[in-house]
The first five atom37 places (N, CA, C, CB, O) and aatype in JSON, in Angstrom:
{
  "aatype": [20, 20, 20, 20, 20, 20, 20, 20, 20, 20, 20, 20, 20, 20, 20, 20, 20, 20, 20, 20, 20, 20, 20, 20, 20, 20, 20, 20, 20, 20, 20, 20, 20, 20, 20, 20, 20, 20, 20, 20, 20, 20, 20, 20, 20, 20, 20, 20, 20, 20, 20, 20, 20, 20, 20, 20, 20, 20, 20, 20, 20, 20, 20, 20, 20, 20, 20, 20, 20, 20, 20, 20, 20, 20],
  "atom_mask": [
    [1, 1, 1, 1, 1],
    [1, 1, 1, 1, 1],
    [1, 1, 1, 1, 1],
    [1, 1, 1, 1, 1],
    [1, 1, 1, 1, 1],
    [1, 1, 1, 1, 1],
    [1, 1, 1, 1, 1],
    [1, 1, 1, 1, 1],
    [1, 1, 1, 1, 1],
    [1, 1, 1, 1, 1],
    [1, 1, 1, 1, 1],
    [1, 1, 1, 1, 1],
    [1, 1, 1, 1, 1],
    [1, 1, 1, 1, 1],
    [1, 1, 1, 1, 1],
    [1, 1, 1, 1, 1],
    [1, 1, 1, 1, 1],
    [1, 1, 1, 1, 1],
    [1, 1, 1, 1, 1],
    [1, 1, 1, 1, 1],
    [1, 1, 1, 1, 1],
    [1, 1, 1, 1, 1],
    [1, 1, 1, 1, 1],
    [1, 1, 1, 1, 1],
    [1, 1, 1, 1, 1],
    [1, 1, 1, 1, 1],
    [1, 1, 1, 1, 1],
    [1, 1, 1, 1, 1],
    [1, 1, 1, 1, 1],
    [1, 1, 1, 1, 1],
    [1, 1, 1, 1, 1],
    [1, 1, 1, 1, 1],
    [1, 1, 1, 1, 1],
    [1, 1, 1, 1, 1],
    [1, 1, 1, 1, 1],
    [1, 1, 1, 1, 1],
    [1, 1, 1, 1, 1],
    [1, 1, 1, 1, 1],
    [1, 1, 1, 1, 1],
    [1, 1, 1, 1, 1],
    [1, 1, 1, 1, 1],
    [1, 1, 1, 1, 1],
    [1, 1, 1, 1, 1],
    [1, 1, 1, 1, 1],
    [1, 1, 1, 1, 1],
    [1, 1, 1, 1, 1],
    [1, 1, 1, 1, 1],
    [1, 1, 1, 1, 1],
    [1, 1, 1, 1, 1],
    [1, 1, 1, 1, 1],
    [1, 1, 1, 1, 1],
    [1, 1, 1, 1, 1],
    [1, 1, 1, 1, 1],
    [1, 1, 1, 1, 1],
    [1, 1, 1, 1, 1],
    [1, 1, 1, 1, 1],
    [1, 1, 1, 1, 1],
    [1, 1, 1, 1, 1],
    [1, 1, 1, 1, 1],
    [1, 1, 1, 1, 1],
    [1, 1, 1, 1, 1],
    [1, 1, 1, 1, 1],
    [1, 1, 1, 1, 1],
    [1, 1, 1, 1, 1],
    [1, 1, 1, 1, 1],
    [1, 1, 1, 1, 1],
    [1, 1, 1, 1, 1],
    [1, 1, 1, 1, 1],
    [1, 1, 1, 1, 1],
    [1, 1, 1, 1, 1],
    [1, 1, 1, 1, 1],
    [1, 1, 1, 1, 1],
    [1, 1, 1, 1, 1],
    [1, 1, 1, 1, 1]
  ],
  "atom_positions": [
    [[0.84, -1.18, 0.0], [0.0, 0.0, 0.0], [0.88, 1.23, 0.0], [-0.95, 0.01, 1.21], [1.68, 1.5, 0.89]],
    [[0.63, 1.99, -1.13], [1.25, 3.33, -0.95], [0.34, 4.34, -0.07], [1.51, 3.96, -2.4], [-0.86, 4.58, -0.24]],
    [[1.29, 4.94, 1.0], [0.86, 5.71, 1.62], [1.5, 7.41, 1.64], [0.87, 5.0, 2.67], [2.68, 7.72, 1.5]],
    [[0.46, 8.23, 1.83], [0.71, 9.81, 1.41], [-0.12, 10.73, 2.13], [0.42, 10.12, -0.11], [-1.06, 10.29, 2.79]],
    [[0.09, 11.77, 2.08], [-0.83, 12.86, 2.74], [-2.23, 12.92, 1.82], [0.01, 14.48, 2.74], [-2.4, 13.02, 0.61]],
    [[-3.38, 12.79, 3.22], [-4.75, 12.74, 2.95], [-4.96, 11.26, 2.79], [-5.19, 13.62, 1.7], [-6.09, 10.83, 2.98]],
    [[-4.18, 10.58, 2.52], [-5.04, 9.16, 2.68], [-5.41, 8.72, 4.45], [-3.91, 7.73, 1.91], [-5.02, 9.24, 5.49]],
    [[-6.12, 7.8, 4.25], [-6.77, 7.24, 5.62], [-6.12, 6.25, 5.93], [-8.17, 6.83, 5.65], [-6.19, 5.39, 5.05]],
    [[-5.35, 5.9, 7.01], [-4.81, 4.28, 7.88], [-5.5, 4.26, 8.9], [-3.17, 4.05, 8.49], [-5.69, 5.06, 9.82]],
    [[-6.01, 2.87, 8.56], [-5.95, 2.11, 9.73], [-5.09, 1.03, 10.18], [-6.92, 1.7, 9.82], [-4.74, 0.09, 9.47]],
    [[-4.7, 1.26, 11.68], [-3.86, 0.09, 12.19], [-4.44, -0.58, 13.07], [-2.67, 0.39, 12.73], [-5.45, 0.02, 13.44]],
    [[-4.21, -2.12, 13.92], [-4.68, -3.01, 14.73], [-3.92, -3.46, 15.58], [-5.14, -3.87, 14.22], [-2.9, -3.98, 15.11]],
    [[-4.02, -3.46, 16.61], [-3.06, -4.29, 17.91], [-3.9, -5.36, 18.21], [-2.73, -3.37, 19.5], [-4.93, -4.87, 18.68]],
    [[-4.0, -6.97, 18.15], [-4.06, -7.92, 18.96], [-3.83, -8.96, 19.87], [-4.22, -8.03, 18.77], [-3.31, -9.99, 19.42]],
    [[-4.16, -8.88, 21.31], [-3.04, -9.22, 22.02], [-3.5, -10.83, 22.42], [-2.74, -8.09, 23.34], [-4.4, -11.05, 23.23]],
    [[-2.76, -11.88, 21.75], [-3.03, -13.6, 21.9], [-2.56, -13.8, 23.19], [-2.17, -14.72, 20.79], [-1.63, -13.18, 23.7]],
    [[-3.26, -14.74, 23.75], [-2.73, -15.67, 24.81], [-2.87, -16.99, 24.41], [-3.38, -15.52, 26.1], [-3.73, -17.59, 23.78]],
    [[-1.56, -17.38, 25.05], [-1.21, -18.99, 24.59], [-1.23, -19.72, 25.98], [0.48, -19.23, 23.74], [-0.47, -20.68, 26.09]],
    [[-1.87, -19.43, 26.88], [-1.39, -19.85, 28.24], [-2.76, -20.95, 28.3], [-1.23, -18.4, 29.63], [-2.87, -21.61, 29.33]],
    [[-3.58, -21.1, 27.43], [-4.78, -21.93, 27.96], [-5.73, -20.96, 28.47], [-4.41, -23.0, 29.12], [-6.79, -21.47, 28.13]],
    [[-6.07, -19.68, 29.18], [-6.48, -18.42, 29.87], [-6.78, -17.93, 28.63], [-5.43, -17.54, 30.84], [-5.89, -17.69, 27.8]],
    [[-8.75, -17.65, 28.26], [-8.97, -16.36, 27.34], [-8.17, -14.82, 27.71], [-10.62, -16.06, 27.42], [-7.97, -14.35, 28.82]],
    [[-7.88, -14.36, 26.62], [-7.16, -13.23, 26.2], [-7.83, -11.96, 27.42], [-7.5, -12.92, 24.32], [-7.14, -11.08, 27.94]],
    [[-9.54, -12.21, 27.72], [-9.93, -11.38, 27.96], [-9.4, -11.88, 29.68], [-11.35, -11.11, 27.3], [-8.92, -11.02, 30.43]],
    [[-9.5, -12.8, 29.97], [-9.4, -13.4, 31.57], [-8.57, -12.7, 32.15], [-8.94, -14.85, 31.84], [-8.77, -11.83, 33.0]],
    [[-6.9, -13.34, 31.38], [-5.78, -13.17, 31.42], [-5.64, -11.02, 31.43], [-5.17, -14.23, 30.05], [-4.86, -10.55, 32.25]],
    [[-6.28, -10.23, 30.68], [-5.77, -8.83, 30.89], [-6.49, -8.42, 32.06], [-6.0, -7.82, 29.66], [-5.92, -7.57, 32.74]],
    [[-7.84, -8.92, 32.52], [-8.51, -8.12, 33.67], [-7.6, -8.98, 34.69], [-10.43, -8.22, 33.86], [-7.6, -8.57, 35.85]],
    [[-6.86, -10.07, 34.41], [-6.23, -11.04, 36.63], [-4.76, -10.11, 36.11], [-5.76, -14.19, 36.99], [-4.0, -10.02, 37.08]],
    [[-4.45, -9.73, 35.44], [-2.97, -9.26, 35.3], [-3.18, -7.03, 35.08], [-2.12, -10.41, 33.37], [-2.41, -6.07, 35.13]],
    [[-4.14, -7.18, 34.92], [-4.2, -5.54, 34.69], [-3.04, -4.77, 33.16], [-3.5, -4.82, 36.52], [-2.37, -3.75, 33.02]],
    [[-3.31, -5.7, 32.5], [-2.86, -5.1, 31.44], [-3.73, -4.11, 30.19], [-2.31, -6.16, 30.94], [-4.7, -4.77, 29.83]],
    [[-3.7, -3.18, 29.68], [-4.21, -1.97, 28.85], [-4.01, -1.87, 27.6], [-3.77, -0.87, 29.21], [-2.91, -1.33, 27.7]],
    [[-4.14, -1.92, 26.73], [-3.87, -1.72, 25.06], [-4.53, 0.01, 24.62], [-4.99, -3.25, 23.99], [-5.68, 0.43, 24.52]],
    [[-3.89, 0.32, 24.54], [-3.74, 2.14, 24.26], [-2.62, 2.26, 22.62], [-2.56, 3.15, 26.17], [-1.74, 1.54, 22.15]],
    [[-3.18, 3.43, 22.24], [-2.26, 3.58, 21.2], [-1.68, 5.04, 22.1], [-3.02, 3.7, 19.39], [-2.25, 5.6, 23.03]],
    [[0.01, 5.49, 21.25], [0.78, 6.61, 21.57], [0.99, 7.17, 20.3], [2.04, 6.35, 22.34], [0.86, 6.68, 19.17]],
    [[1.43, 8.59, 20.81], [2.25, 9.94, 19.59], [3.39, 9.36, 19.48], [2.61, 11.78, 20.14], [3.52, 8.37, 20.2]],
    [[4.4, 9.68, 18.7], [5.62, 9.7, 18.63], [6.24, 9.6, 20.12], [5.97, 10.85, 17.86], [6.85, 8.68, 20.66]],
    [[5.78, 11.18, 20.73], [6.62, 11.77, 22.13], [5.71, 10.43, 22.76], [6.27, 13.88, 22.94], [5.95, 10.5, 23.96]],
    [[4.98, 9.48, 22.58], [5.18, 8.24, 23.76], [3.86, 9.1, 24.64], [7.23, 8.07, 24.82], [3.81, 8.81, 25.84]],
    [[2.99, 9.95, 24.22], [1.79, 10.26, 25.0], [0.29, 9.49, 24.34], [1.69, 11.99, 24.99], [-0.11, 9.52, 23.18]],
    [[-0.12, 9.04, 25.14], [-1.61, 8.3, 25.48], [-2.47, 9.01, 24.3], [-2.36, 8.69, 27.3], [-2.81, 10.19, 24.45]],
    [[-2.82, 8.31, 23.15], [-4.36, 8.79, 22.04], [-5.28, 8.65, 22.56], [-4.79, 8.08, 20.73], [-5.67, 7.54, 22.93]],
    [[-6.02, 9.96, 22.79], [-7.16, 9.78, 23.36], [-8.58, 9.47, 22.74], [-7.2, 10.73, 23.96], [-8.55, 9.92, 21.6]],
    [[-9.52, 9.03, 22.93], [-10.76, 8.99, 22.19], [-11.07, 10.44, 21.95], [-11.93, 8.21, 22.94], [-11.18, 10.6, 20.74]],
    [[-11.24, 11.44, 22.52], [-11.22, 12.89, 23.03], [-10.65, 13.44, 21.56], [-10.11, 13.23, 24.6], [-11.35, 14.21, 20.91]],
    [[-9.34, 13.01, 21.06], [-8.19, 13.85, 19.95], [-8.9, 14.06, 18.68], [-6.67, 12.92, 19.52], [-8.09, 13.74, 17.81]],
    [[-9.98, 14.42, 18.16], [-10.7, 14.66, 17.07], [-9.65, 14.14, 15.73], [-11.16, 16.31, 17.12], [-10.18, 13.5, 14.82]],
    [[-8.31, 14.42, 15.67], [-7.61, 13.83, 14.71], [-7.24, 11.98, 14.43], [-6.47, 14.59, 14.96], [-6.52, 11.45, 13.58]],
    [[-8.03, 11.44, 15.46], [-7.71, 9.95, 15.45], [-9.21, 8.97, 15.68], [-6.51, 9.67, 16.81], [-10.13, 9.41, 16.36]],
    [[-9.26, 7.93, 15.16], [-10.82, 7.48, 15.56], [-10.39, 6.22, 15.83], [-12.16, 7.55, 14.39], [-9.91, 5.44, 15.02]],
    [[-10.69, 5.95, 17.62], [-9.88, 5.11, 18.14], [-10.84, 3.69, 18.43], [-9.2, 5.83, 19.42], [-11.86, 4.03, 19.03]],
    [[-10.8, 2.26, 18.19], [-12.37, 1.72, 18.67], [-11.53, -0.09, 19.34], [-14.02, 1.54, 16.64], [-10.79, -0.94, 18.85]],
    [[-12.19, 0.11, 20.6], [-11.55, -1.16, 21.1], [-12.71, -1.56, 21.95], [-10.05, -1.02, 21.92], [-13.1, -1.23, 23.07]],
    [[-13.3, -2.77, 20.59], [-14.81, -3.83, 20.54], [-14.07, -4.9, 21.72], [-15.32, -4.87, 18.47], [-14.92, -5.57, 22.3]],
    [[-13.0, -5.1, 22.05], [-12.54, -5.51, 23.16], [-11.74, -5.39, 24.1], [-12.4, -6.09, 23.06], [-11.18, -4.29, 24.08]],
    [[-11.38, -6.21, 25.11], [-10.26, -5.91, 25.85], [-8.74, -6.5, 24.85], [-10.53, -6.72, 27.47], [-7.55, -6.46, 25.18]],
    [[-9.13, -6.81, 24.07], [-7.92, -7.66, 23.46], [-7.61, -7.46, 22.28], [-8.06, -8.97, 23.46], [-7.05, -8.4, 21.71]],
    [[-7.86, -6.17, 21.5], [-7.96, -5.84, 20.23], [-8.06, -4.03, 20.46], [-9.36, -6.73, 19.48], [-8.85, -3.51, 21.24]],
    [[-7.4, -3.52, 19.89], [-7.72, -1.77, 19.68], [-7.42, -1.49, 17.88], [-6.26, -0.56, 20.9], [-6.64, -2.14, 17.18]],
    [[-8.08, -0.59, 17.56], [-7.62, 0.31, 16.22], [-7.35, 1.51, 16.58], [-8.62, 0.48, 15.08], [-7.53, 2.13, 17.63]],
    [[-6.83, 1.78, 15.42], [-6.6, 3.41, 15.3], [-7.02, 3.8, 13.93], [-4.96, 3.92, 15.51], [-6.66, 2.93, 13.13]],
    [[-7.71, 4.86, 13.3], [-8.07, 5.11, 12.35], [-7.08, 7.05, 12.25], [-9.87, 4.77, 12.41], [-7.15, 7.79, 13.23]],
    [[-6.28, 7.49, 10.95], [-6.58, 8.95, 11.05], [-5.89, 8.64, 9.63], [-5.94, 10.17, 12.41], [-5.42, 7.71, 8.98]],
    [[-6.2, 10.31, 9.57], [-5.65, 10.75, 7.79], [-4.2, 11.68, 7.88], [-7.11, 12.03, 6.8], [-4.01, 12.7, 8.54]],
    [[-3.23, 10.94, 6.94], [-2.56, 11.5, 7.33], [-1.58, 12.89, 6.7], [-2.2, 10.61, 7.67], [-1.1, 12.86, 5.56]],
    [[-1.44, 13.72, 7.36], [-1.0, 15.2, 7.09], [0.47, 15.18, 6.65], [-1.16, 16.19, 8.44], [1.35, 14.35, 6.92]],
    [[0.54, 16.63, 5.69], [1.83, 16.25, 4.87], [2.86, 16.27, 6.36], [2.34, 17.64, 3.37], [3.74, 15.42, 6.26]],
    [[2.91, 17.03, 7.65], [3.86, 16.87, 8.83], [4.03, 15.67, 9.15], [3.51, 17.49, 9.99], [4.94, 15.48, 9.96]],
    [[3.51, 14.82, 8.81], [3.78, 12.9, 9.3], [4.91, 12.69, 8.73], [2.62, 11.5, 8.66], [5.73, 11.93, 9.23]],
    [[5.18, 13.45, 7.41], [6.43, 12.3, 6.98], [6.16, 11.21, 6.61], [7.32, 11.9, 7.91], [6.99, 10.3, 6.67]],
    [[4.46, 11.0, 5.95], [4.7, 9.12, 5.95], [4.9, 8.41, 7.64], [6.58, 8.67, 4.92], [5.34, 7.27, 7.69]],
    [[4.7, 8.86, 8.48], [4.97, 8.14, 9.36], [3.59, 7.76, 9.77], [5.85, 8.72, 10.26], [3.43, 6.98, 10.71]]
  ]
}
């Protein structure tokens, strides 16, 4: 996929467990979070009008945004 300013990405984090323990069990007995970050390593908020964030579980997040010629492609 070629990517450029004004097109739309979406990306996916899913987090497997192999322990025998559903994915969902295993993040609420261990307290683990799936969040997306900026560059500078700060928290995307649902709130950031520039990102459309949707996590249908505890074990799966997206990120949806369009991206501006300042990305760099990144």
């Amino acid at each position: 996929t070629e990517i450029s300013a004004g097109s739309s990405v979406t990306l996916s984090c899913q987090l497997y467990s192999y322990t025998g323990v559903s994915c969902d069990d295993w993040i609420r007995s261990e307290g683990i979070q799936l969040f997306w970050v900026n560059q500078a390593g700060v928290k995307l908020t649902i709130s950031d009008s520039r990102y459309q964030i949707s996590a249908p579980g505890h074990c799966i997040i997206t990120v949806t945004t369009t991206l501006l010629n300042e990305d760099d492609n990144r």
